[in-house]
XYZ file of C-alpha atoms in Angstrom:
149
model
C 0.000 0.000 0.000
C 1.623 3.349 -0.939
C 1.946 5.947 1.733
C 0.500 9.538 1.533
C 2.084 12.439 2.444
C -0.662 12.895 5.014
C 0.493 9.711 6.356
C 4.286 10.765 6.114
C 3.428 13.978 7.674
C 1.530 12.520 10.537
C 4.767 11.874 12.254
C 6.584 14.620 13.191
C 10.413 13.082 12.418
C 10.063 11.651 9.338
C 8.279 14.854 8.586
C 11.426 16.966 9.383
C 13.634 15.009 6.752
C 14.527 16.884 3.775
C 12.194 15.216 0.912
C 14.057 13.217 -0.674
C 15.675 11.720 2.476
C 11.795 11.459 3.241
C 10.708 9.930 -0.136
C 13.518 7.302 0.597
C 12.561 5.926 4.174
C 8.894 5.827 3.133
C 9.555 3.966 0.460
C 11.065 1.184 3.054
C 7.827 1.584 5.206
C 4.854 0.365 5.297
C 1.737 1.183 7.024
C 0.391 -0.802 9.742
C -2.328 -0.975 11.914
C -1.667 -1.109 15.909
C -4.335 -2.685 18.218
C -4.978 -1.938 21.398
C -2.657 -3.994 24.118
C -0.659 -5.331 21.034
C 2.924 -6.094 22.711
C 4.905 -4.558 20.418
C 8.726 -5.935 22.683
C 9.775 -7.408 25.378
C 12.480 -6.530 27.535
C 15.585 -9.133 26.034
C 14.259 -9.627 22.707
C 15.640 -8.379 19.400
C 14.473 -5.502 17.575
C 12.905 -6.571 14.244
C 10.806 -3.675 13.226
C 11.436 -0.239 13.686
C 7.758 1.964 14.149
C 6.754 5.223 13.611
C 2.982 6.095 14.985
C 1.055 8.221 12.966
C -2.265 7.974 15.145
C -1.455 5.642 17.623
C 0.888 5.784 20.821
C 3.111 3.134 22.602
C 3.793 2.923 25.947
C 7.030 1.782 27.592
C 7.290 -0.235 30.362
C 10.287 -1.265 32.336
C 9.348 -4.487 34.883
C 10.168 -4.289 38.534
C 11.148 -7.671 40.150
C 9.205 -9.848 37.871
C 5.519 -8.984 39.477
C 4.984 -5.577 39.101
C 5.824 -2.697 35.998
C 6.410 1.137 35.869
C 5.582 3.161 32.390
C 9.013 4.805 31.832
C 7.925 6.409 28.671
C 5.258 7.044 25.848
C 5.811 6.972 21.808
C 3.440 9.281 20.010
C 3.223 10.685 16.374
C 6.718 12.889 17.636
C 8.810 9.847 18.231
C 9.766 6.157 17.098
C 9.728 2.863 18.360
C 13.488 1.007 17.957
C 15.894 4.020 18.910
C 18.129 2.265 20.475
C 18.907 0.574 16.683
C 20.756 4.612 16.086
C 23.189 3.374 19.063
C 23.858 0.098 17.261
C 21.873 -2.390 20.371
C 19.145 -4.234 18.658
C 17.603 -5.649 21.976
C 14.830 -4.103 23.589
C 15.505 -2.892 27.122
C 11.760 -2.498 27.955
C 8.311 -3.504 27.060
C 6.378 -1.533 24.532
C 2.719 -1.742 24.443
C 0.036 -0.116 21.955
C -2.157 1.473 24.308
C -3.732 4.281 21.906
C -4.640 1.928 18.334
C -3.781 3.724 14.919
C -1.654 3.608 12.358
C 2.143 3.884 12.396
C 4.732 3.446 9.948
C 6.928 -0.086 9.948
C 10.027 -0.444 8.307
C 12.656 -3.687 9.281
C 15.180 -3.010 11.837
C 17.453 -4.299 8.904
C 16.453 -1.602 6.402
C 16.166 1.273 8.818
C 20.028 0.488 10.144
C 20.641 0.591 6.297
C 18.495 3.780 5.735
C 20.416 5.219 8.781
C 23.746 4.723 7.303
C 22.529 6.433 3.786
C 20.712 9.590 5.147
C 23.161 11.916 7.353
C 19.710 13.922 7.905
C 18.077 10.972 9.535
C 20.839 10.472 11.457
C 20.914 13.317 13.016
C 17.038 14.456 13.601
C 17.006 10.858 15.369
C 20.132 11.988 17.864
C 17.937 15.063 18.762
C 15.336 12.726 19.267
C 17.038 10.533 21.389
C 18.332 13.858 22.953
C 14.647 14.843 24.026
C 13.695 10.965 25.392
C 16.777 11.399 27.431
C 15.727 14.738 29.182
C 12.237 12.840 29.564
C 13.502 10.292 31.110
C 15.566 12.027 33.792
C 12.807 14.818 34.457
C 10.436 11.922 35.109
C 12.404 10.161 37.178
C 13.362 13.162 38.974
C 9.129 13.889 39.498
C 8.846 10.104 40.458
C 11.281 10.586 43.159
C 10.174 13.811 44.711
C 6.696 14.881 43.999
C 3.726 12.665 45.396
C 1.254 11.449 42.478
């Protein structure tokens, strides 16, 4: 199924690629539907697809002593699934779990790590994503730690 730009533009990084950088990844992705609860990874496992929500959003979850879980994290259309692929680990540290259904973009963790290698521009709009989840991550942990939900 060919992808729109609508669908393109519905998430935000592939949307800041020059175009033909853009025309190039979408031509490796293809449009999926995400159900609600689908598990998307699981802490240990390898990385095979790489996603990009257009409409839905993932949460990430980190488990705590094997019984209980903590949402670390939340993928919308302004993010991607499989960063960690940029920093060359293709296993999943955490959970991932559809818990807003949509659409996203999929493309194989094989062709994005190719795609990544071709496209300086995706490259680096991906470090200042992984930039941004970083500063998430520490302000939330900072909030979990001091501030009473």
């Amino acid at each position: 199924m060919p992808i729109t730009q609508a669908a393109a533009a519905a998430n935000r990084l592939i949307e800041a690629l020059p175009r033909t950088d853009r025309r190039h990844i979408l031509a490796a992705c293809e449009p999926v539907e995400l159900a609600f609860a689908e598990v998307l990874a699981e802490p240990g496992e390898r990385i095979r697809h790489v996603f990009f929500p257009t409409t839905s959003y993932i949460s990430l979850v980190t488990p705590i002593d094997g019984c209980a879980s903590l949402e670390v994290g939340l993928v919308g259309d302004e993010g991607m699934l499989g960063i960690s692929l940029i920093l060359g680990v293709d296993i999943s540290p955490l959970s991932a779990l559809v818990q807003g259904e949509g659409l996203a973009l999929r493309i194989e963790a094989t062709s994005f790590r190719r795609e990544l290698g071709l496209s300086p521009a995706l490259h680096g709009v991906l470090k200042r994503y992984l930039h941004v989840v970083m500063g998430q991550l520490a302000q939330s942990s900072a909030c979990t730690r001091f501030h009473v939900v």
